[in-house]
PDB file of C-alpha atoms in Angstrom:
ATOM      1  CA  MET A 816      45.944  37.270-103.255  1.00  0.00           C
ATOM      2  CA  LEU A 817      43.380  39.197-103.136  1.00  0.00           C
ATOM      3  CA  LYS A 818      40.115  39.401-105.423  1.00  0.00           C
ATOM      4  CA  THR A 819      37.489  41.653-105.531  1.00  0.00           C
ATOM      5  CA  GLN A 820      33.936  41.782-107.058  1.00  0.00           C
ATOM      6  CA  THR A 821      31.691  45.051-107.523  1.00  0.00           C
ATOM      7  CA  ARG A 822      27.017  44.286-106.870  1.00  0.00           C
ATOM      8  CA  HIS A 823      25.483  47.228-108.815  1.00  0.00           C
ATOM      9  CA  ALA A 824      22.361  47.777-107.282  1.00  0.00           C
ATOM     10  CA  ILE A 825      18.822  47.640-108.687  1.00  0.00           C
ATOM     11  CA  ASP A 826      15.082  48.757-108.026  1.00  0.00           C
ATOM     12  CA  PRO A 827      11.809  46.323-106.369  1.00  0.00           C
ATOM     13  CA  ALA A 828      10.530  46.396-110.047  1.00  0.00           C
ATOM     14  CA  THR A 829      13.518  44.785-111.880  1.00  0.00           C
ATOM     15  CA  ALA A 830      14.491  42.276-109.026  1.00  0.00           C
ATOM     16  CA  LYS A 831      11.138  41.460-109.460  1.00  0.00           C
ATOM     17  CA  THR A 832      11.749  39.471-112.794  1.00  0.00           C
ATOM     18  CA  LEU A 833      14.388  37.910-112.149  1.00  0.00           C
ATOM     19  CA  ASP A 834      14.952  33.630-111.746  1.00  0.00           C
ATOM     20  CA  THR A 835      16.806  32.417-109.399  1.00  0.00           C
ATOM     21  CA  ASP A 836      20.155  32.269-110.981  1.00  0.00           C
ATOM     22  CA  GLN A 837      19.572  35.521-111.638  1.00  0.00           C
ATOM     23  CA  LEU A 838      18.670  36.993-108.142  1.00  0.00           C
ATOM     24  CA  ARG A 839      22.082  34.371-106.487  1.00  0.00           C
ATOM     25  CA  ALA A 840      24.363  36.484-109.051  1.00  0.00           C
ATOM     26  CA  HIS A 841      23.199  39.480-107.498  1.00  0.00           C
ATOM     27  CA  PHE A 842      22.294  38.930-103.424  1.00  0.00           C
ATOM     28  CA  HIS A 843      24.231  35.940-103.326  1.00  0.00           C
ATOM     29  CA  VAL A 844      27.908  35.800-101.898  1.00  0.00           C
ATOM     30  CA  GLY A 845      29.618  32.401-102.178  1.00  0.00           C
ATOM     31  CA  GLY A 846      33.287  31.387-102.234  1.00  0.00           C
ATOM     32  CA  LEU A 847      34.176  33.615 -99.708  1.00  0.00           C
ATOM     33  CA  PHE A 848      36.502  31.590 -97.531  1.00  0.00           C
ATOM     34  CA  ALA A 849      38.890  30.081 -98.779  1.00  0.00           C
ATOM     35  CA  GLU A 850      42.294  29.878 -98.130  1.00  0.00           C
ATOM     36  CA  GLY A 851      45.221  32.011 -99.154  1.00  0.00           C
ATOM     37  CA  GLU A 852      43.192  34.869-100.426  1.00  0.00           C
ATOM     38  CA  ILE A 853      41.248  37.740 -99.505  1.00  0.00           C
ATOM     39  CA  ASN A 854      37.672  38.587-101.146  1.00  0.00           C
ATOM     40  CA  LEU A 855      35.598  41.054-101.822  1.00  0.00           C
ATOM     41  CA  VAL A 856      32.785  42.336-102.501  1.00  0.00           C
ATOM     42  CA  TYR A 857      31.684  46.230-103.492  1.00  0.00           C
ATOM     43  CA  SER A 858      28.548  47.069-103.232  1.00  0.00           C
ATOM     44  CA  HIS A 859      26.879  49.933-104.591  1.00  0.00           C
ATOM     45  CA  TYR A 860      24.263  49.725-101.926  1.00  0.00           C
ATOM     46  CA  ASP A 861      26.247  52.102 -98.895  1.00  0.00           C
ATOM     47  CA  ARG A 862      28.760  50.856-101.081  1.00  0.00           C
ATOM     48  CA  LEU A 863      29.389  48.027 -98.091  1.00  0.00           C
ATOM     49  CA  ILE A 864      32.184  46.330 -99.330  1.00  0.00           C
ATOM     50  CA  LEU A 865      32.074  42.886 -97.476  1.00  0.00           C
ATOM     51  CA  GLY A 866      34.366  39.964 -97.908  1.00  0.00           C
ATOM     52  CA  SER A 867      37.087  37.419 -95.922  1.00  0.00           C
ATOM     53  CA  ALA A 868      40.161  36.714 -94.760  1.00  0.00           C
ATOM     54  CA  VAL A 869      41.412  33.315 -94.447  1.00  0.00           C
ATOM     55  CA  PRO A 870      45.455  33.658 -94.492  1.00  0.00           C
ATOM     56  CA  ALA A 871      45.377  29.927 -93.088  1.00  0.00           C
ATOM     57  CA  GLY A 872      49.032  30.268 -90.980  1.00  0.00           C
ATOM     58  CA  GLY A 873      50.350  32.646 -93.059  1.00  0.00           C
ATOM     59  CA  SER A 874      49.877  36.140 -93.349  1.00  0.00           C
ATOM     60  CA  LEU A 875      47.745  38.255 -96.475  1.00  0.00           C
ATOM     61  CA  THR A 876      47.642  42.325 -96.301  1.00  0.00           C
ATOM     62  CA  LEU A 877      44.798  44.408 -97.252  1.00  0.00           C
ATOM     63  CA  ASP A 878      45.761  47.770 -98.632  1.00  0.00           C
ATOM     64  CA  HIS A 879      44.710  48.737-102.397  1.00  0.00           C
ATOM     65  CA  VAL A 880      41.234  48.541-103.027  1.00  0.00           C
ATOM     66  CA  LYS A 881      40.856  49.592-106.786  1.00  0.00           C
ATOM     67  CA  GLU A 882      36.813  49.718-106.050  1.00  0.00           C
ATOM     68  CA  ALA A 883      37.925  51.888-103.128  1.00  0.00           C
ATOM     69  CA  GLY A 884      39.482  54.834-105.122  1.00  0.00           C
ATOM     70  CA  THR A 885      41.793  55.576-102.612  1.00  0.00           C
ATOM     71  CA  PRO A 886      45.406  54.517-102.296  1.00  0.00           C
ATOM     72  CA  SER A 887      44.565  52.684 -98.735  1.00  0.00           C
ATOM     73  CA  ILE A 888      40.714  50.583 -98.455  1.00  0.00           C
ATOM     74  CA  LEU A 889      41.034  52.530 -94.632  1.00  0.00           C
ATOM     75  CA  ASP A 890      41.831  56.392 -96.386  1.00  0.00           C
ATOM     76  CA  ARG A 891      37.653  57.299 -96.265  1.00  0.00           C
ATOM     77  CA  ARG A 892      36.473  53.890 -95.364  1.00  0.00           C
ATOM     78  CA  GLU A 893      35.883  51.978 -91.008  1.00  0.00           C
ATOM     79  CA  MET A 894      36.026  48.091 -91.163  1.00  0.00           C
ATOM     80  CA  GLY A 895      34.967  46.291 -88.877  1.00  0.00           C
ATOM     81  CA  VAL A 896      36.613  42.476 -88.414  1.00  0.00           C
ATOM     82  CA  LEU A 897      35.070  38.966 -87.090  1.00  0.00           C
ATOM     83  CA  ASN A 898      36.604  36.053 -86.246  1.00  0.00           C
ATOM     84  CA  ILE A 899      34.545  33.098 -86.921  1.00  0.00           C
ATOM     85  CA  GLY A 900      37.520  30.738 -87.144  1.00  0.00           C
ATOM     86  CA  GLU A 901      40.659  29.742 -84.591  1.00  0.00           C
ATOM     87  CA  ALA A 902      41.998  32.631 -82.247  1.00  0.00           C
ATOM     88  CA  GLY A 903      44.266  35.291 -84.636  1.00  0.00           C
ATOM     89  CA  SER A 904      45.939  38.076 -85.550  1.00  0.00           C
ATOM     90  CA  VAL A 905      45.600  41.825 -86.959  1.00  0.00           C
ATOM     91  CA  THR A 906      48.407  44.007 -87.492  1.00  0.00           C
ATOM     92  CA  VAL A 907      46.692  47.604 -88.158  1.00  0.00           C
ATOM     93  CA  GLY A 908      47.909  50.849 -87.854  1.00  0.00           C
ATOM     94  CA  GLY A 909      51.995  49.537 -85.633  1.00  0.00           C
ATOM     95  CA  ALA A 910      48.858  47.772 -83.200  1.00  0.00           C
ATOM     96  CA  ASP A 911      49.120  43.769 -82.411  1.00  0.00           C
ATOM     97  CA  TYR A 912      45.642  42.353 -81.794  1.00  0.00           C
ATOM     98  CA  GLU A 913      44.548  39.063 -80.134  1.00  0.00           C
ATOM     99  CA  ILE A 914      41.403  37.907 -81.887  1.00  0.00           C
ATOM    100  CA  GLY A 915      38.872  35.448 -80.845  1.00  0.00           C
ATOM    101  CA  THR A 916      36.556  33.799 -82.533  1.00  0.00           C
ATOM    102  CA  GLY A 917      33.549  35.277 -81.970  1.00  0.00           C
ATOM    103  CA  GLU A 918      35.606  38.730 -81.417  1.00  0.00           C
ATOM    104  CA  VAL A 919      35.387  41.669 -83.703  1.00  0.00           C
ATOM    105  CA  LEU A 920      38.040  44.556 -84.485  1.00  0.00           C
ATOM    106  CA  TYR A 921      36.408  47.944 -85.327  1.00  0.00           C
ATOM    107  CA  ILE A 922      39.289  50.098 -87.202  1.00  0.00           C
ATOM    108  CA  GLY A 923      39.283  53.621 -87.876  1.00  0.00           C
ATOM    109  CA  MET A 924      39.617  55.448 -90.511  1.00  0.00           C
ATOM    110  CA  GLY A 925      42.498  56.609 -92.163  1.00  0.00           C
ATOM    111  CA  SER A 926      44.018  53.273 -90.333  1.00  0.00           C
ATOM    112  CA  GLY A 927      45.659  52.421 -92.980  1.00  0.00           C
ATOM    113  CA  PRO A 928      47.465  48.777 -94.435  1.00  0.00           C
ATOM    114  CA  VAL A 929      45.649  45.725 -92.585  1.00  0.00           C
ATOM    115  CA  THR A 930      47.234  42.393 -92.441  1.00  0.00           C
ATOM    116  CA  PHE A 931      45.812  39.228 -91.231  1.00  0.00           C
ATOM    117  CA  SER A 932      48.483  36.656 -90.068  1.00  0.00           C
ATOM    118  CA  GLY A 933      47.691  33.143 -88.125  1.00  0.00           C
ATOM    119  CA  ASN A 934      44.853  30.002 -88.900  1.00  0.00           C
ATOM    120  CA  GLY A 935      42.048  33.255 -88.114  1.00  0.00           C
ATOM    121  CA  ARG A 936      38.580  33.040 -90.492  1.00  0.00           C
ATOM    122  CA  PHE A 937      37.842  36.499 -90.981  1.00  0.00           C
ATOM    123  CA  TYR A 938      34.636  38.254 -91.694  1.00  0.00           C
ATOM    124  CA  VAL A 939      35.847  41.738 -93.380  1.00  0.00           C
ATOM    125  CA  LEU A 940      33.357  44.769 -93.735  1.00  0.00           C
ATOM    126  CA  SER A 941      33.773  48.500 -94.666  1.00  0.00           C
ATOM    127  CA  ALA A 942      31.791  51.065 -94.855  1.00  0.00           C
ATOM    128  CA  PRO A 943      32.515  54.622 -96.058  1.00  0.00           C
ATOM    129  CA  ALA A 944      33.776  56.942 -93.147  1.00  0.00           C
ATOM    130  CA  HIS A 945      32.950  61.638 -92.056  1.00  0.00           C
ATOM    131  CA  HIS A 946      35.392  60.489 -88.931  1.00  0.00           C
ATOM    132  CA  SER A 947      37.990  58.775 -87.294  1.00  0.00           C
ATOM    133  CA  TYR A 948      36.968  57.060 -84.232  1.00  0.00           C
ATOM    134  CA  PRO A 949      39.738  54.370 -82.255  1.00  0.00           C
ATOM    135  CA  THR A 950      40.073  51.073 -83.569  1.00  0.00           C
ATOM    136  CA  ARG A 951      39.094  49.259 -80.409  1.00  0.00           C
ATOM    137  CA  LEU A 952      38.860  45.187 -79.471  1.00  0.00           C
ATOM    138  CA  ILE A 953      35.630  44.223 -78.925  1.00  0.00           C
ATOM    139  CA  THR A 954      35.443  40.760 -77.379  1.00  0.00           C
ATOM    140  CA  LEU A 955      32.291  38.279 -75.844  1.00  0.00           C
ATOM    141  CA  ALA A 956      32.519  40.401 -72.766  1.00  0.00           C
ATOM    142  CA  ASP A 957      32.488  44.009 -73.908  1.00  0.00           C
ATOM    143  CA  ALA A 958      29.645  42.946 -76.183  1.00  0.00           C
ATOM    144  CA  ARG A 959      25.889  44.275 -75.725  1.00  0.00           C
ATOM    145  CA  ARG A 960      23.695  40.564 -75.602  1.00  0.00           C
ATOM    146  CA  VAL A 961      19.879  41.033 -75.666  1.00  0.00           C
ATOM    147  CA  GLU A 962      17.872  37.743 -75.963  1.00  0.00           C
ATOM    148  CA  MET A 963      14.520  37.322 -77.802  1.00  0.00           C
ATOM    149  CA  GLY A 964      12.011  35.278 -78.567  1.00  0.00           C
ATOM    150  CA  ALA A 965      11.353  31.844 -77.397  1.00  0.00           C
ATOM    151  CA  ARG A 966      11.393  28.005 -77.817  1.00  0.00           C
ATOM    152  CA  GLU A 967       7.532  27.690 -78.672  1.00  0.00           C
ATOM    153  CA  THR A 968       7.532  30.213 -81.526  1.00  0.00           C
ATOM    154  CA  ALA A 969      10.778  28.329 -82.853  1.00  0.00           C
ATOM    155  CA  ASN A 970      13.208  32.057 -82.263  1.00  0.00           C
ATOM    156  CA  GLU A 971      14.230  31.537 -79.295  1.00  0.00           C
ATOM    157  CA  ARG A 972      18.122  33.449 -79.717  1.00  0.00           C
ATOM    158  CA  VAL A 973      20.461  36.404 -78.634  1.00  0.00           C
ATOM    159  CA  ILE A 974      21.534  39.230 -79.937  1.00  0.00           C
ATOM    160  CA  ILE A 975      25.204  40.305 -79.992  1.00  0.00           C
ATOM    161  CA  GLN A 976      25.851  43.581 -80.838  1.00  0.00           C
ATOM    162  CA  PHE A 977      29.026  45.072 -81.361  1.00  0.00           C
ATOM    163  CA  LEU A 978      29.180  47.967 -83.647  1.00  0.00           C
ATOM    164  CA  HIS A 979      26.642  49.841 -82.180  1.00  0.00           C
ATOM    165  CA  PRO A 980      26.049  53.000 -79.808  1.00  0.00           C
ATOM    166  CA  GLU A 981      25.683  51.491 -76.903  1.00  0.00           C
ATOM    167  CA  VAL A 982      30.024  49.327 -77.185  1.00  0.00           C
ATOM    168  CA  CYS A 983      31.578  50.982 -79.563  1.00  0.00           C
ATOM    169  CA  LYS A 984      31.301  54.799 -81.807  1.00  0.00           C
ATOM    170  CA  SER A 985      31.290  53.902 -85.223  1.00  0.00           C
ATOM    171  CA  CYS A 986      30.471  56.599 -88.031  1.00  0.00           C
ATOM    172  CA  GLN A 987      27.748  54.288 -89.975  1.00  0.00           C
ATOM    173  CA  LEU A 988      28.277  51.009 -88.908  1.00  0.00           C
ATOM    174  CA  LEU A 989      26.530  48.562 -87.147  1.00  0.00           C
ATOM    175  CA  MET A 990      27.638  44.695 -87.119  1.00  0.00           C
ATOM    176  CA  GLY A 991      27.217  41.501 -84.471  1.00  0.00           C
ATOM    177  CA  TYR A 992      25.760  38.429 -84.603  1.00  0.00           C
ATOM    178  CA  THR A 993      22.627  36.225 -83.653  1.00  0.00           C
ATOM    179  CA  GLN A 994      22.631  32.745 -82.504  1.00  0.00           C
ATOM    180  CA  PHE A 995      19.973  30.742 -82.211  1.00  0.00           C
ATOM    181  CA  ALA A 996      19.012  27.997 -79.156  1.00  0.00           C
ATOM    182  CA  GLU A 997      18.689  24.446 -80.244  1.00  0.00           C
ATOM    183  CA  GLY A 998      15.926  23.713 -82.217  1.00  0.00           C
ATOM    184  CA  SER A 999      14.736  26.805 -82.412  1.00  0.00           C
ATOM    185  CA  VAL A1000      15.635  28.556 -86.658  1.00  0.00           C
ATOM    186  CA  TRP A1001      13.045  31.559 -87.237  1.00  0.00           C
ATOM    187  CA  ASN A1002      14.537  35.263 -88.119  1.00  0.00           C
ATOM    188  CA  THR A1003      13.502  37.753 -87.904  1.00  0.00           C
ATOM    189  CA  MET A1004       9.302  37.547 -87.724  1.00  0.00           C
ATOM    190  CA  PRO A1005       7.286  39.789 -88.062  1.00  0.00           C
ATOM    191  CA  ALA A1006       9.557  41.027 -90.827  1.00  0.00           C
ATOM    192  CA  HIS A1007      10.914  44.663 -91.266  1.00  0.00           C
ATOM    193  CA  LEU A1008      11.933  46.880 -93.625  1.00  0.00           C
ATOM    194  CA  HIS A1009      15.482  49.392 -92.999  1.00  0.00           C
ATOM    195  CA  ASP A1010      14.019  51.735 -95.775  1.00  0.00           C
ATOM    196  CA  ARG A1011      17.436  54.468 -94.369  1.00  0.00           C
ATOM    197  CA  ARG A1012      19.934  51.647 -94.534  1.00  0.00           C
ATOM    198  CA  MET A1013      20.537  48.182 -95.979  1.00  0.00           C
ATOM    199  CA  GLU A1014      22.567  44.597 -94.675  1.00  0.00           C
ATOM    200  CA  ALA A1015      23.712  42.355 -94.943  1.00  0.00           C
ATOM    201  CA  TYR A1016      23.641  39.058 -93.188  1.00  0.00           C
ATOM    202  CA  LEU A1017      27.149  36.194 -93.183  1.00  0.00           C
ATOM    203  CA  TYR A1018      25.278  32.876 -92.313  1.00  0.00           C
ATOM    204  CA  PHE A1019      27.634  30.635 -90.889  1.00  0.00           C
ATOM    205  CA  LYS A1020      27.496  27.065 -87.819  1.00  0.00           C
ATOM    206  CA  LEU A1021      25.767  25.113 -89.841  1.00  0.00           C
ATOM    207  CA  PRO A1022      25.671  22.390 -90.010  1.00  0.00           C
ATOM    208  CA  GLU A1023      27.877  21.061 -93.981  1.00  0.00           C
ATOM    209  CA  ASN A1024      24.266  18.684 -94.915  1.00  0.00           C
ATOM    210  CA  GLN A1025      22.351  21.363 -93.360  1.00  0.00           C
ATOM    211  CA  ARG A1026      20.413  24.415 -95.292  1.00  0.00           C
ATOM    212  CA  VAL A1027      19.390  28.867 -94.316  1.00  0.00           C
ATOM    213  CA  PHE A1028      16.627  29.895 -96.540  1.00  0.00           C
ATOM    214  CA  HIS A1029      16.827  33.413 -96.422  1.00  0.00           C
ATOM    215  CA  LEU A1030      13.074  35.196 -97.237  1.00  0.00           C
ATOM    216  CA  MET A1031      14.241  38.774 -98.952  1.00  0.00           C
ATOM    217  CA  GLY A1032      11.592  41.191-101.899  1.00  0.00           C
ATOM    218  CA  GLU A1033       9.207  44.065-100.559  1.00  0.00           C
ATOM    219  CA  PRO A1034       6.460  42.206 -97.951  1.00  0.00           C
ATOM    220  CA  SER A1035       3.966  41.772-101.248  1.00  0.00           C
ATOM    221  CA  GLN A1036       6.691  40.468-102.924  1.00  0.00           C
ATOM    222  CA  THR A1037       8.823  37.926-101.639  1.00  0.00           C
ATOM    223  CA  ARG A1038      11.058  35.586-102.842  1.00  0.00           C
ATOM    224  CA  HIS A1039      13.283  33.317-100.751  1.00  0.00           C
ATOM    225  CA  ILE A1040      17.290  31.990-101.368  1.00  0.00           C
ATOM    226  CA  VAL A1041      18.953  28.552-100.431  1.00  0.00           C
ATOM    227  CA  MET A1042      22.323  29.547 -98.501  1.00  0.00           C
ATOM    228  CA  ALA A1043      24.758  27.458 -97.027  1.00  0.00           C
ATOM    229  CA  ASN A1044      27.271  27.804 -93.625  1.00  0.00           C
ATOM    230  CA  GLU A1045      30.155  30.530 -94.434  1.00  0.00           C
ATOM    231  CA  GLU A1046      27.731  32.444 -97.510  1.00  0.00           C
ATOM    232  CA  ALA A1047      26.938  35.943 -97.451  1.00  0.00           C
ATOM    233  CA  VAL A1048      24.016  37.896 -98.650  1.00  0.00           C
ATOM    234  CA  ILE A1049      22.757  41.426 -99.294  1.00  0.00           C
ATOM    235  CA  SER A1050      20.228  42.916 -98.446  1.00  0.00           C
ATOM    236  CA  PRO A1051      18.192  46.322 -99.961  1.00  0.00           C
ATOM    237  CA  PRO A1052      17.088  48.954 -97.816  1.00  0.00           C
ATOM    238  CA  TRP A1053      13.363  47.740-100.405  1.00  0.00           C
ATOM    239  CA  SER A1054      14.351  44.270 -99.703  1.00  0.00           C
ATOM    240  CA  ILE A1055      13.045  42.703 -96.547  1.00  0.00           C
ATOM    241  CA  HIS A1056      15.400  40.188 -94.402  1.00  0.00           C
ATOM    242  CA  ALA A1057      14.328  37.369 -92.411  1.00  0.00           C
ATOM    243  CA  GLY A1058      14.743  33.555 -92.954  1.00  0.00           C
ATOM    244  CA  ALA A1059      14.634  29.710 -91.336  1.00  0.00           C
ATOM    245  CA  GLY A1060      16.834  26.866 -91.749  1.00  0.00           C
ATOM    246  CA  THR A1061      16.757  23.318 -91.427  1.00  0.00           C
ATOM    247  CA  SER A1062      18.818  23.184 -88.279  1.00  0.00           C
ATOM    248  CA  SER A1063      20.122  26.104 -85.305  1.00  0.00           C
ATOM    249  CA  TYR A1064      22.901  28.607 -87.462  1.00  0.00           C
ATOM    250  CA  THR A1065      24.325  32.242 -86.524  1.00  0.00           C
ATOM    251  CA  PHE A1066      24.227  35.109 -88.546  1.00  0.00           C
ATOM    252  CA  CYS A1067      26.799  38.219 -88.510  1.00  0.00           C
ATOM    253  CA  TRP A1068      24.110  41.334 -89.417  1.00  0.00           C
ATOM    254  CA  ALA A1069      25.952  44.541 -90.586  1.00  0.00           C
ATOM    255  CA  MET A1070      24.201  47.711 -91.571  1.00  0.00           C
ATOM    256  CA  ALA A1071      25.280  50.894 -93.692  1.00  0.00           C
ATOM    257  CA  GLY A1072      23.829  53.868 -93.875  1.00  0.00           C
ATOM    258  CA  ASP A1073      21.896  57.180 -92.963  1.00  0.00           C
ATOM    259  CA  ASN A1074      22.241  56.818 -88.846  1.00  0.00           C
ATOM    260  CA  VAL A1075      24.059  53.361 -86.294  1.00  0.00           C
ATOM    261  CA  ASP A1076      20.164  53.676 -84.821  1.00  0.00           C
ATOM    262  CA  PHE A1077      19.671  49.593 -84.781  1.00  0.00           C
ATOM    263  CA  THR A1078      15.774  49.782 -84.307  1.00  0.00           C
ATOM    264  CA  ASP A1079      15.539  52.118 -86.913  1.00  0.00           C
ATOM    265  CA  MET A1080      13.592  49.844 -88.790  1.00  0.00           C
ATOM    266  CA  ASP A1081       9.199  49.881 -90.373  1.00  0.00           C
ATOM    267  CA  MET A1082       7.823  46.689 -89.303  1.00  0.00           C
ATOM    268  CA  VAL A1083       5.339  44.725 -91.708  1.00  0.00           C
ATOM    269  CA  ALA A1084       2.761  43.313 -89.969  1.00  0.00           C
ATOM    270  CA  MET A1085       2.522  40.016 -90.541  1.00  0.00           C
ATOM    271  CA  GLY A1086      -0.824  39.588 -92.439  1.00  0.00           C
ATOM    272  CA  ASP A1087       0.684  42.309 -94.814  1.00  0.00           C
ATOM    273  CA  LEU A1088       3.196  39.296 -96.617  1.00  0.00           C
ATOM    274  CA  ARG A1089       3.185  37.198-100.099  1.00  0.00           C
TER     275      ARG A1089
END
């Protein structure tokens, strides 16, 4: 079963006027991981699609998506798939890929339908593409690891990069996840903006009774959205994207836009936040 929804882009002036429910309606994405379903959100920020596929021991095929405007979703798009559940498989282009927990499959433009099978919980990201790069399974051993932060500042963490120029070629999709050490909860201060790229977060490995306070908005007009486990949030290019949890957690980050330069960001001084 395929379910889709569209999120239109709004400007920062409009965002200032939104109450909690309205902010969540535009930027918060809940209820993604439903058994036996593919759930997709089509964002007008850089035309990123984010969503999930939970085959629950069976199989689910992703092919035609009306919002993409092509016979098959990958006709003019690339895709990244992260498995946050048990081992599962993805079949694409006549090949089967066994994806373990925490591994990522990159799927190039023009690969055709994608079938998800087994007990995996697949987080799906897709962006428009201009070139077809080879489909590739990226294991934890293949990924690039960057250790940052410190326990004293409650932000000891490792950034694990999968769709990154030093790991796997893509057109515009960048993707990876950040894991926090026990007792660390902050990402990422000082805050920054991505004026040339949007970003989306999926928060996971968060205990059921804990929450993350996701910070967004212009630096001088910050807002927050309360996030539960396996919920996603859309971050516009004009918005900061930071947060703190009531316990340690992991979040998957993905970006789409003008380039694939991971360090292309505009820093915001702590004293400029309001």
